PDB file of N, CA and C in Angstrom:
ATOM      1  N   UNK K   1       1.025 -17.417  -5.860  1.00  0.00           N
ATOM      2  CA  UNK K   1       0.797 -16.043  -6.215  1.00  0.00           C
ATOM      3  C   UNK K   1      -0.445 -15.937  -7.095  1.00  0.00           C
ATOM      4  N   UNK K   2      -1.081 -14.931  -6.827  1.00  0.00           N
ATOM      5  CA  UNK K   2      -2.611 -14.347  -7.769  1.00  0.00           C
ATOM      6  C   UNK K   2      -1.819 -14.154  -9.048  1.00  0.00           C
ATOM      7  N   UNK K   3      -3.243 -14.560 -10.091  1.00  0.00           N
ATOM      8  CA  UNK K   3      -2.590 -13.939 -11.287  1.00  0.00           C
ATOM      9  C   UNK K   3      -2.217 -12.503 -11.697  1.00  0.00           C
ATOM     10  N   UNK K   4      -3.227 -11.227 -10.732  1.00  0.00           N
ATOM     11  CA  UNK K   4      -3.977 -10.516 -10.816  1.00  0.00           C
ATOM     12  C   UNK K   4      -2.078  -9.848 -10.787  1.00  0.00           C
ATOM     13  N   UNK K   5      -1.618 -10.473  -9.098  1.00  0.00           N
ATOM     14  CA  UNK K   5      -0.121 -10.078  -8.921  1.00  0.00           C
ATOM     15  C   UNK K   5       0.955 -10.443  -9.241  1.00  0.00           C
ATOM     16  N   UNK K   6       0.924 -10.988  -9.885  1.00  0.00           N
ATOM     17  CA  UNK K   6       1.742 -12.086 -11.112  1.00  0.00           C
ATOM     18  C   UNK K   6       3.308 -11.220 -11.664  1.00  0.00           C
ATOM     19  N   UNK K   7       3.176  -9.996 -11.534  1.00  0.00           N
ATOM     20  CA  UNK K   7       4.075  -9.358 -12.560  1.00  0.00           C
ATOM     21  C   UNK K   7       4.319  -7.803 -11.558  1.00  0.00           C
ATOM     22  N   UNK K   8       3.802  -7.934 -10.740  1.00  0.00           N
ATOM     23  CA  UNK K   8       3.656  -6.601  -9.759  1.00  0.00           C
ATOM     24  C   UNK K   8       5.272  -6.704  -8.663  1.00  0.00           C
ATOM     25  N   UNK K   9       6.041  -5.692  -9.303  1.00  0.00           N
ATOM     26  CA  UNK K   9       7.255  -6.015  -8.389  1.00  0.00           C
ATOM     27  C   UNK K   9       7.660  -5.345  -7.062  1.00  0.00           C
ATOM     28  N   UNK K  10       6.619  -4.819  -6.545  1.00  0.00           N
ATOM     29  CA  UNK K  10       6.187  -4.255  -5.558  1.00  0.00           C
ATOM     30  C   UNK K  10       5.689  -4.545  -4.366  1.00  0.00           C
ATOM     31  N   UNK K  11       4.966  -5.509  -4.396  1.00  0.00           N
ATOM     32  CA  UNK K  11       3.528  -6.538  -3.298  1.00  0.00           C
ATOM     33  C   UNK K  11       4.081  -8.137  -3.873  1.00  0.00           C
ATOM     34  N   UNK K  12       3.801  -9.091  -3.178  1.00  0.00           N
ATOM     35  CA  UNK K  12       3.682 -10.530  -3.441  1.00  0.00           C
ATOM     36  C   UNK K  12       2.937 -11.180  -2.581  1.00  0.00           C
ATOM     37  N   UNK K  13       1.681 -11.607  -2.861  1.00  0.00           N
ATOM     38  CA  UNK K  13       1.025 -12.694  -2.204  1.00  0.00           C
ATOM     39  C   UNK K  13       1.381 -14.233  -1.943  1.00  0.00           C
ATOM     40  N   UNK K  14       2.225 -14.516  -0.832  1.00  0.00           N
ATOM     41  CA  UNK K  14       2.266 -15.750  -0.705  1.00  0.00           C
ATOM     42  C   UNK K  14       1.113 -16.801  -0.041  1.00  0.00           C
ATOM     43  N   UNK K  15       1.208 -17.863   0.311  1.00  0.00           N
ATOM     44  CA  UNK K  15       0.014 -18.542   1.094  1.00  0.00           C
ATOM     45  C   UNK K  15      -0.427 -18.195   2.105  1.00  0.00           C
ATOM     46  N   UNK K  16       0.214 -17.701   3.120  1.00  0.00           N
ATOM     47  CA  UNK K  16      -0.463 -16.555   4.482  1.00  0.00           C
ATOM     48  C   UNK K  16       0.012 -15.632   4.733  1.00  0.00           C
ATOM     49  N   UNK K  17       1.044 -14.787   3.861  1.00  0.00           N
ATOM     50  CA  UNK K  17       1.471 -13.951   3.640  1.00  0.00           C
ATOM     51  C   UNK K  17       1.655 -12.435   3.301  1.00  0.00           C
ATOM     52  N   UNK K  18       1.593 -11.558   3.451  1.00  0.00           N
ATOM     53  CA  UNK K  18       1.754 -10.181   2.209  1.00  0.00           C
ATOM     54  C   UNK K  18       2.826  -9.681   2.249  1.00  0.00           C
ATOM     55  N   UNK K  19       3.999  -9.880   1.258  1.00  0.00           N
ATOM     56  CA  UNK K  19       5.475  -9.134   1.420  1.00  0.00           C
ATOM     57  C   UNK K  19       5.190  -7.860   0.296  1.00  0.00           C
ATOM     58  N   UNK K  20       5.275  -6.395   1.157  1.00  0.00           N
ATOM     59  CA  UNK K  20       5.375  -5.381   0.560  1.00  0.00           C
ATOM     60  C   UNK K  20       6.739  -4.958   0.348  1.00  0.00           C
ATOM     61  N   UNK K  21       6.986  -4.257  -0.717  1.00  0.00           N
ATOM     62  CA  UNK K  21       8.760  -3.622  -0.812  1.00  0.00           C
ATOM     63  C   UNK K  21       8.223  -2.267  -1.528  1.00  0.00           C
ATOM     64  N   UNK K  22       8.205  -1.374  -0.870  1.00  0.00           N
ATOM     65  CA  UNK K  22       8.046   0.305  -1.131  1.00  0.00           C
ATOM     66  C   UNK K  22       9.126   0.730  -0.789  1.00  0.00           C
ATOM     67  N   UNK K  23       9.819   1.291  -1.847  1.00  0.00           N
ATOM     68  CA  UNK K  23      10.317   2.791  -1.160  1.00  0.00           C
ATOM     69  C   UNK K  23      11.575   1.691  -0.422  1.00  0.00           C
ATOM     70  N   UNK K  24      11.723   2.153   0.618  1.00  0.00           N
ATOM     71  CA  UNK K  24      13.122   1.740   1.723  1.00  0.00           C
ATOM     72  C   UNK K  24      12.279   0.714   2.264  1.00  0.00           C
ATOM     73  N   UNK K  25      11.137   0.265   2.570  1.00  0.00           N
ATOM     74  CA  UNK K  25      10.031   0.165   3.027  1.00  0.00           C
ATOM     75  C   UNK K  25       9.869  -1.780   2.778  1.00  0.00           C
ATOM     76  N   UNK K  26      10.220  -2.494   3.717  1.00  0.00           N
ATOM     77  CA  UNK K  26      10.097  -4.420   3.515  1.00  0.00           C
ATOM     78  C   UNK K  26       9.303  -4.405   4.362  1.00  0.00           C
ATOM     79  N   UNK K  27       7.980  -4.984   4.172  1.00  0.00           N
ATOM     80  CA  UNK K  27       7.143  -5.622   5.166  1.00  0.00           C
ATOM     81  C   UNK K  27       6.725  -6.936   4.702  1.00  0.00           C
ATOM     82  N   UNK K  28       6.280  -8.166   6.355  1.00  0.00           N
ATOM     83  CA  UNK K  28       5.868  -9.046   5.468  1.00  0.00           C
ATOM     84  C   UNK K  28       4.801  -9.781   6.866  1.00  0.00           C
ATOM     85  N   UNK K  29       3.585  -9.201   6.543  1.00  0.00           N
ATOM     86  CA  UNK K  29       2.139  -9.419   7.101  1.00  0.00           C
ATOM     87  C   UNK K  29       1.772 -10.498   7.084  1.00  0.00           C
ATOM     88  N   UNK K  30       1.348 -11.057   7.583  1.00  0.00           N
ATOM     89  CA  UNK K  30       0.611 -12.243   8.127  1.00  0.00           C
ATOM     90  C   UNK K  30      -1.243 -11.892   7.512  1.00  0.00           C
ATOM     91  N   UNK K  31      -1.514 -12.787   6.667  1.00  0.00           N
ATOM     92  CA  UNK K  31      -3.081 -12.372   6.436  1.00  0.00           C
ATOM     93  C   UNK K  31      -4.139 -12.404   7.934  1.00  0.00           C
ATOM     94  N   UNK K  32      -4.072 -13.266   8.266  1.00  0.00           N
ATOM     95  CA  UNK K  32      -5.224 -13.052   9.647  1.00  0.00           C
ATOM     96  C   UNK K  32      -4.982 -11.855  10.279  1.00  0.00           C
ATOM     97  N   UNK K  33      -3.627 -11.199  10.309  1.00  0.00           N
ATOM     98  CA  UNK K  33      -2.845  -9.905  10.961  1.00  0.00           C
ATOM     99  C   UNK K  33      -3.877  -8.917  10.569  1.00  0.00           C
ATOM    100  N   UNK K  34      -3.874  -8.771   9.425  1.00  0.00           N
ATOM    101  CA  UNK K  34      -4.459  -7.840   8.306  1.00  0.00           C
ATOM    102  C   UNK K  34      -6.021  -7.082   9.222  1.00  0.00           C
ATOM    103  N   UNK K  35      -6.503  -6.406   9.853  1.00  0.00           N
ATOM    104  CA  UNK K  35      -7.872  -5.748   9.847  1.00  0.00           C
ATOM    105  C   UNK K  35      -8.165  -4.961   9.104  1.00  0.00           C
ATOM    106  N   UNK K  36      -7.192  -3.736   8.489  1.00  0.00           N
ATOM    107  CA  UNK K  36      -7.678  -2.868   7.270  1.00  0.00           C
ATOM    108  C   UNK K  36      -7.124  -2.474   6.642  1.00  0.00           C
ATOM    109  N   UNK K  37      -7.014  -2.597   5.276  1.00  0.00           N
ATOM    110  CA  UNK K  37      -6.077  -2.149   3.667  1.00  0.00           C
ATOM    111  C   UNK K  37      -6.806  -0.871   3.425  1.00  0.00           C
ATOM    112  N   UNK K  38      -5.892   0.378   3.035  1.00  0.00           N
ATOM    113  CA  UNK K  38      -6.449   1.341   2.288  1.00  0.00           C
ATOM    114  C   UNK K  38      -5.126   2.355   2.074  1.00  0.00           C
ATOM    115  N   UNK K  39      -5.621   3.223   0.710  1.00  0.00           N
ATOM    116  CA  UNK K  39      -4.865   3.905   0.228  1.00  0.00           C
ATOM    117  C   UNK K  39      -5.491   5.355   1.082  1.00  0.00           C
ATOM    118  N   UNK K  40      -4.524   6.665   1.032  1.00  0.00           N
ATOM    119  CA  UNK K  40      -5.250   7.565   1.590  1.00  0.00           C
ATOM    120  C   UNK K  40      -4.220   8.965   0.760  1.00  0.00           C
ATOM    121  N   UNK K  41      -4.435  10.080   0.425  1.00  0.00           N
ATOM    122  CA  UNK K  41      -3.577  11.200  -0.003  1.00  0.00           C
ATOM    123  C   UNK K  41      -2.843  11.654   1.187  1.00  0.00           C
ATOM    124  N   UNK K  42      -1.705  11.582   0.708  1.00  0.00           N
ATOM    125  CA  UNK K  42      -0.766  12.703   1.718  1.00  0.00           C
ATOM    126  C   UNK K  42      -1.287  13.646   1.846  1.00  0.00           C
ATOM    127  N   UNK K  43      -1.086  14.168   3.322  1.00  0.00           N
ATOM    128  CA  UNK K  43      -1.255  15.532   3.460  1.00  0.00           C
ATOM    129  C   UNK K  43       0.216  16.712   3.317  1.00  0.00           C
ATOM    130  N   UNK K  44      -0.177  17.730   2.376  1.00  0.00           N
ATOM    131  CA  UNK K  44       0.682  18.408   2.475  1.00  0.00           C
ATOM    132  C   UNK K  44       0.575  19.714   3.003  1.00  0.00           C
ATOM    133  N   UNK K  45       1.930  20.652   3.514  1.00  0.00           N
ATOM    134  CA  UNK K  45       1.402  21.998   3.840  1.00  0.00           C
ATOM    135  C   UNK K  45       1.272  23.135   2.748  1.00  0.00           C
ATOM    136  N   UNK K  46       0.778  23.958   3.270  1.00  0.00           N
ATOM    137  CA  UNK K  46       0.151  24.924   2.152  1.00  0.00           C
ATOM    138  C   UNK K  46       0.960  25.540   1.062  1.00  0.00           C
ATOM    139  N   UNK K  47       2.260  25.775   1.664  1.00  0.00           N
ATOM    140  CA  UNK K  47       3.403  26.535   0.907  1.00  0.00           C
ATOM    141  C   UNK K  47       3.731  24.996  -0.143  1.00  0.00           C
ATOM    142  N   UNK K  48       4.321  23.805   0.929  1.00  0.00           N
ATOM    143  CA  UNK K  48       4.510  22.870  -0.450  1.00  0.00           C
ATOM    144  C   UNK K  48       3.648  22.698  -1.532  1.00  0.00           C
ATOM    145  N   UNK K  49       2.531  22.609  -1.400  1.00  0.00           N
ATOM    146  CA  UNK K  49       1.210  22.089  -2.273  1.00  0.00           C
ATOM    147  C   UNK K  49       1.652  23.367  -3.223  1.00  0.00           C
ATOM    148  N   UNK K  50       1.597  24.363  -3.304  1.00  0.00           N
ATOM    149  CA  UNK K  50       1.693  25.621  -3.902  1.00  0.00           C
ATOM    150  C   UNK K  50       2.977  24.994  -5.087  1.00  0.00           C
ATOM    151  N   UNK K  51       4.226  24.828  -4.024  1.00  0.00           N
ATOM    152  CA  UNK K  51       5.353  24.450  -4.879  1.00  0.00           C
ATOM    153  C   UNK K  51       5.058  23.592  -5.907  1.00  0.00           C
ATOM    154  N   UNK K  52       4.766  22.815  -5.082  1.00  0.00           N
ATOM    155  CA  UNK K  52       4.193  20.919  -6.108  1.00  0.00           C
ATOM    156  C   UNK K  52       3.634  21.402  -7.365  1.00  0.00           C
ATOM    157  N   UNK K  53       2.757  22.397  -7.202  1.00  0.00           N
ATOM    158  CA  UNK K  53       1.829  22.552  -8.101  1.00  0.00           C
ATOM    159  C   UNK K  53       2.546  23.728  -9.445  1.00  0.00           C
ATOM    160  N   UNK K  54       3.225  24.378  -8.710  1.00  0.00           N
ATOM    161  CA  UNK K  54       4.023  25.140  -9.965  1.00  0.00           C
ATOM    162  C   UNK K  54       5.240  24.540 -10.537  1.00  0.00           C
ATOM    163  N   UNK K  55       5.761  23.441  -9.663  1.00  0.00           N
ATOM    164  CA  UNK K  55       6.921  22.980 -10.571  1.00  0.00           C
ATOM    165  C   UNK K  55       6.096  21.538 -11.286  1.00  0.00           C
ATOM    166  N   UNK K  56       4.873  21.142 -10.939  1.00  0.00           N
ATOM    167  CA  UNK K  56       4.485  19.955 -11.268  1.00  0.00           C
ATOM    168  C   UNK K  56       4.869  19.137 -10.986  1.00  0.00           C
ATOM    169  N   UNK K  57       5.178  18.767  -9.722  1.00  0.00           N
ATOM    170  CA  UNK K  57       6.235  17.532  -8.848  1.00  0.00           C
ATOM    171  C   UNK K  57       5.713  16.455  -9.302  1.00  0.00           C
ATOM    172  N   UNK K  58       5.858  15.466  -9.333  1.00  0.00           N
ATOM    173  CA  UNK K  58       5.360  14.338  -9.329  1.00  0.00           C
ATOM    174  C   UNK K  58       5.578  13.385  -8.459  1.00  0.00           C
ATOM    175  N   UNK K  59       6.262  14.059  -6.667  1.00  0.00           N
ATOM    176  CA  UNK K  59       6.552  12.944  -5.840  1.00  0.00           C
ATOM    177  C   UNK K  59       5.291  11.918  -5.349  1.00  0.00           C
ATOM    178  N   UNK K  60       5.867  11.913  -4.197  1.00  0.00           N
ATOM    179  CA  UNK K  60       4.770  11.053  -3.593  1.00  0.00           C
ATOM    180  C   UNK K  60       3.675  11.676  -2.551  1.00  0.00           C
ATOM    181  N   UNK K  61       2.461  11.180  -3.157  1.00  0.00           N
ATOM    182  CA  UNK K  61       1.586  12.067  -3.143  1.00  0.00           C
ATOM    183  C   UNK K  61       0.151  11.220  -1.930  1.00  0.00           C
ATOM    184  N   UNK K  62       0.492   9.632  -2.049  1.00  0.00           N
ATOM    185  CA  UNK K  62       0.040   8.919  -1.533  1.00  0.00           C
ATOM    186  C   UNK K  62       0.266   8.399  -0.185  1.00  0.00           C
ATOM    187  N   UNK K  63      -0.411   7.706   0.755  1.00  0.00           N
ATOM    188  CA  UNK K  63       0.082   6.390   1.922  1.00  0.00           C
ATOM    189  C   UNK K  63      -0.926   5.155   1.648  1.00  0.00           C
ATOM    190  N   UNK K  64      -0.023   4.338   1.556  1.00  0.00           N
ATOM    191  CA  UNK K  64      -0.812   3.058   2.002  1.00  0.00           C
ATOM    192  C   UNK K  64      -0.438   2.369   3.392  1.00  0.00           C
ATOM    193  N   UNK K  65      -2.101   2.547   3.602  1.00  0.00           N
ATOM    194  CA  UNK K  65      -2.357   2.167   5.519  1.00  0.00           C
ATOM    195  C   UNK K  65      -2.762   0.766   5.635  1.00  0.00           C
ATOM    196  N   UNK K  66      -1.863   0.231   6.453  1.00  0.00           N
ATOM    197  CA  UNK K  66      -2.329  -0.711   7.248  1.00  0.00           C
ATOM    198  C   UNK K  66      -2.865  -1.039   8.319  1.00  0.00           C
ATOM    199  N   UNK K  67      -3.862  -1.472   8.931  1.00  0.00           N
ATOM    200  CA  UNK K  67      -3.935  -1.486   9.904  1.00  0.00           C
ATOM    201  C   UNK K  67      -4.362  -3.497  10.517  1.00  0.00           C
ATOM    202  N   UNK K  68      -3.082  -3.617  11.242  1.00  0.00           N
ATOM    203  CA  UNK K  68      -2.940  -5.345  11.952  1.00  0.00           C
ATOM    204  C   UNK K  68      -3.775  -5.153  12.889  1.00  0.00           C
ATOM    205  N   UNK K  69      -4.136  -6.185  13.705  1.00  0.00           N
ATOM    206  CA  UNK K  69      -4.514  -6.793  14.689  1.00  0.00           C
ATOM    207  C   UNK K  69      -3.685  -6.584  16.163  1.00  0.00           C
ATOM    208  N   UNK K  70      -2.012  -7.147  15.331  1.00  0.00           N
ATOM    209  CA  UNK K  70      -0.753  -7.085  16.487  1.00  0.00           C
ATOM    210  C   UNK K  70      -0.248  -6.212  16.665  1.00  0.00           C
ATOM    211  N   UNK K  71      -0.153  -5.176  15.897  1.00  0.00           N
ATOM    212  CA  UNK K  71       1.324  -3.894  15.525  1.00  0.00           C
ATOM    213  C   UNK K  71       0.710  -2.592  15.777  1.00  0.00           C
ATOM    214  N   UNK K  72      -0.832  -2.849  15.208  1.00  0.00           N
ATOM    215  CA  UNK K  72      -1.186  -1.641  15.072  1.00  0.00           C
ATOM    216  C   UNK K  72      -0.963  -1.059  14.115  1.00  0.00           C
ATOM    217  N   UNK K  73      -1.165   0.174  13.415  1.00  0.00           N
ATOM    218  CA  UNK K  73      -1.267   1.121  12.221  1.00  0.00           C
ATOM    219  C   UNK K  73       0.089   1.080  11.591  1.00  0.00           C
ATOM    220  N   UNK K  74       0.408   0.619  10.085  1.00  0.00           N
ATOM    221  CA  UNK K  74       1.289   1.142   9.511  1.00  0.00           C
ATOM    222  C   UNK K  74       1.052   1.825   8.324  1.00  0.00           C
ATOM    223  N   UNK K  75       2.034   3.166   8.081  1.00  0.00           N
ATOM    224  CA  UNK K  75       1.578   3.942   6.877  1.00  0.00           C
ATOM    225  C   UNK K  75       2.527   3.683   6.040  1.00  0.00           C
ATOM    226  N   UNK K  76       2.997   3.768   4.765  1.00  0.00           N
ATOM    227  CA  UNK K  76       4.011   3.578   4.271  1.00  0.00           C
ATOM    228  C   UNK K  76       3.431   4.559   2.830  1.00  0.00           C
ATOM    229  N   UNK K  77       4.293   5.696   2.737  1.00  0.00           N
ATOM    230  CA  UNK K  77       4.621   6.509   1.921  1.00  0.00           C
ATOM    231  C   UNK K  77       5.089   5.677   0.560  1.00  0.00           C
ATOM    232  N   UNK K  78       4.264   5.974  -0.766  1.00  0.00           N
ATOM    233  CA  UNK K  78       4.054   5.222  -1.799  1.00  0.00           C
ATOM    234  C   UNK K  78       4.249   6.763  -2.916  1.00  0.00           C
ATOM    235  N   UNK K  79       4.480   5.934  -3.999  1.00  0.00           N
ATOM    236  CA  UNK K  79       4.744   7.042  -5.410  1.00  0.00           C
ATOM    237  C   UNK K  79       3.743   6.613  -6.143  1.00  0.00           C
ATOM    238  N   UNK K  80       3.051   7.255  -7.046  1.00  0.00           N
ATOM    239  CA  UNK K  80       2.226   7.140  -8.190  1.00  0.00           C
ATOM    240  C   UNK K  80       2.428   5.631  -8.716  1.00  0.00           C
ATOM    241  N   UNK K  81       3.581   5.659  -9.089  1.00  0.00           N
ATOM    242  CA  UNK K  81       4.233   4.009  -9.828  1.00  0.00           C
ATOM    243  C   UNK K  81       3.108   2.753  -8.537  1.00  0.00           C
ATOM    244  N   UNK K  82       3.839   2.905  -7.388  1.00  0.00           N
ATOM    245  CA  UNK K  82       3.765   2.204  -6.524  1.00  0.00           C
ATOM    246  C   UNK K  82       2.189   1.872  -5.863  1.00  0.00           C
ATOM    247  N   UNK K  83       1.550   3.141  -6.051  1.00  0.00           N
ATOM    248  CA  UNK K  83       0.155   3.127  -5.957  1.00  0.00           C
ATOM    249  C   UNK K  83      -0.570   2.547  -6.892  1.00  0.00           C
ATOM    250  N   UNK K  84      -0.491   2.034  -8.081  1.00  0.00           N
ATOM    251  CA  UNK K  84      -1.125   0.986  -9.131  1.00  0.00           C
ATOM    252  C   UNK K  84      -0.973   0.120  -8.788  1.00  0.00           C
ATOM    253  N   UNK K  85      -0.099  -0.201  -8.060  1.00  0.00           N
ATOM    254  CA  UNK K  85       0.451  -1.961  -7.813  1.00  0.00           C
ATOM    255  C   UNK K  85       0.122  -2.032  -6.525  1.00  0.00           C
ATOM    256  N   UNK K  86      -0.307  -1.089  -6.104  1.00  0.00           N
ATOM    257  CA  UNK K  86      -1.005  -1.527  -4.230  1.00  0.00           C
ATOM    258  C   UNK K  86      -2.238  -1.620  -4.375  1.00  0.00           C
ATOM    259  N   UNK K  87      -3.056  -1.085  -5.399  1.00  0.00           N
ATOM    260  CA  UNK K  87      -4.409  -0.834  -5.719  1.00  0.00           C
ATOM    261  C   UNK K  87      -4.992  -2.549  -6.217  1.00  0.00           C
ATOM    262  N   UNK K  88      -3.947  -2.842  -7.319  1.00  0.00           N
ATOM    263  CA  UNK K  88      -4.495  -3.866  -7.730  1.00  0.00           C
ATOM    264  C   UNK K  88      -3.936  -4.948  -6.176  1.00  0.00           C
ATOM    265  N   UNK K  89      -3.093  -5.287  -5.167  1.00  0.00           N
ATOM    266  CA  UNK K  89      -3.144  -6.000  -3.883  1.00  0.00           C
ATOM    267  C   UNK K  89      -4.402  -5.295  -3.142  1.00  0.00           C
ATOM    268  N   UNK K  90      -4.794  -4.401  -2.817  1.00  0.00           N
ATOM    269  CA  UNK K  90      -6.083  -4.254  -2.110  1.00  0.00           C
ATOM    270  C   UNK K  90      -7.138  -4.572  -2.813  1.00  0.00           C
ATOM    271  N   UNK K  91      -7.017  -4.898  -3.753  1.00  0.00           N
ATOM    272  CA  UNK K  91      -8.227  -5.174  -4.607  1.00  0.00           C
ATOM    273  C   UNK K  91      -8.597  -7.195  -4.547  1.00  0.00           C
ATOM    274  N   UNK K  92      -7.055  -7.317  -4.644  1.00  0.00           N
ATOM    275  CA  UNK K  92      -6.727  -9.412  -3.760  1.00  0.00           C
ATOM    276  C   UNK K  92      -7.184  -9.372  -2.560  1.00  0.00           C
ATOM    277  N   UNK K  93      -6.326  -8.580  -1.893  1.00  0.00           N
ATOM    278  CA  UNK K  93      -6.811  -8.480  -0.035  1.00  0.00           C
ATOM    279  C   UNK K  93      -8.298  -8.876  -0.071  1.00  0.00           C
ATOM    280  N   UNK K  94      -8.722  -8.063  -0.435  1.00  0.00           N
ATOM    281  CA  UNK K  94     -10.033  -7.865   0.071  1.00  0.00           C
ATOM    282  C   UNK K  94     -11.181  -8.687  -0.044  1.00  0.00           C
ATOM    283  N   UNK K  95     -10.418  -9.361  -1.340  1.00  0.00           N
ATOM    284  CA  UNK K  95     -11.352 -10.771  -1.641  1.00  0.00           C
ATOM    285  C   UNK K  95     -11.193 -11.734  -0.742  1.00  0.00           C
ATOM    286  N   UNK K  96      -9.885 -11.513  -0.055  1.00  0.00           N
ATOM    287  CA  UNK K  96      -9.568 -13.202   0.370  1.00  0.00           C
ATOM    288  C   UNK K  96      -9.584 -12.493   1.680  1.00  0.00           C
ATOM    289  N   UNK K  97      -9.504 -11.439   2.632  1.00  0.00           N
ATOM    290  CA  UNK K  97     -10.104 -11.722   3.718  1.00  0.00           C
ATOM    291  C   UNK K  97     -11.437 -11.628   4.006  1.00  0.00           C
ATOM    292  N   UNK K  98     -12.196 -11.473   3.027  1.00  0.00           N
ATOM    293  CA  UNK K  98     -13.467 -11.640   2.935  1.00  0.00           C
ATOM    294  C   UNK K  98     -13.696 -13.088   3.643  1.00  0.00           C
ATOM    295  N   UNK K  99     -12.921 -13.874   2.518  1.00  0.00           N
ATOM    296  CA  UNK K  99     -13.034 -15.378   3.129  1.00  0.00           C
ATOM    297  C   UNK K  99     -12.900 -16.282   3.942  1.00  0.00           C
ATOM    298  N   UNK K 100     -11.751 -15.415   4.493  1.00  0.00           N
ATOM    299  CA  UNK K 100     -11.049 -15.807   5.909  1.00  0.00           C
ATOM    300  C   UNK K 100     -12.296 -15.344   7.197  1.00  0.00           C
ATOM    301  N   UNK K 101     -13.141 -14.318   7.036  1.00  0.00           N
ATOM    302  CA  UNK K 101     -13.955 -13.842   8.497  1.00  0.00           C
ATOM    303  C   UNK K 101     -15.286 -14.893   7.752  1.00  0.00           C
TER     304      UNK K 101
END
């Protein structure tokens, strides 16, 4: 494990690995799998956004996208909490498949 993810109870980097646990949400990626890490804002509709914004929701506001090689696109609906701790794994990712291409 990175030091970086050391304490992140969310993501774990193993040796060819990425086990995510979001939400209801177990995945566990294969690094060569991996073609693209990124965070992206939910989209919401007009009436919710309105709501969100007068009660001050604080749900989930985020997705973190995957996109494999084998599977194709996965999104996985993330919370504020959960989005710090995916930020700092895309921030690992990205170093080390740097290294891998």
């Amino acid at each position: 494990m990175k030091p970086a993810l050391e304490h992140n109870p969310y993501v774990a980097l193993e040796k060819d690995e990425v086990c995510i646990h979001c939400g209801k949400t177990h995945l566990h990626i294969a690094l060569q799998n991996i073609a693209k890490i990124h965070i992206s804002k939910r989209k919401s509709g007009y009436l919710r956004g309105l709501v969100d914004q007068l009660l001050r929701s604080h749900e989930i506001h985020h997705n973190l996208n995957i996109e494999t090689r084998d599977h194709g696109a996965v999104k996985i609906a993330i919370s504020p909490q959960e989005r710090f701790f995916c930020i700092q794994l895309i921030h690992v990712l990205r170093a080390k498949l740097k290294s891998l291409n």
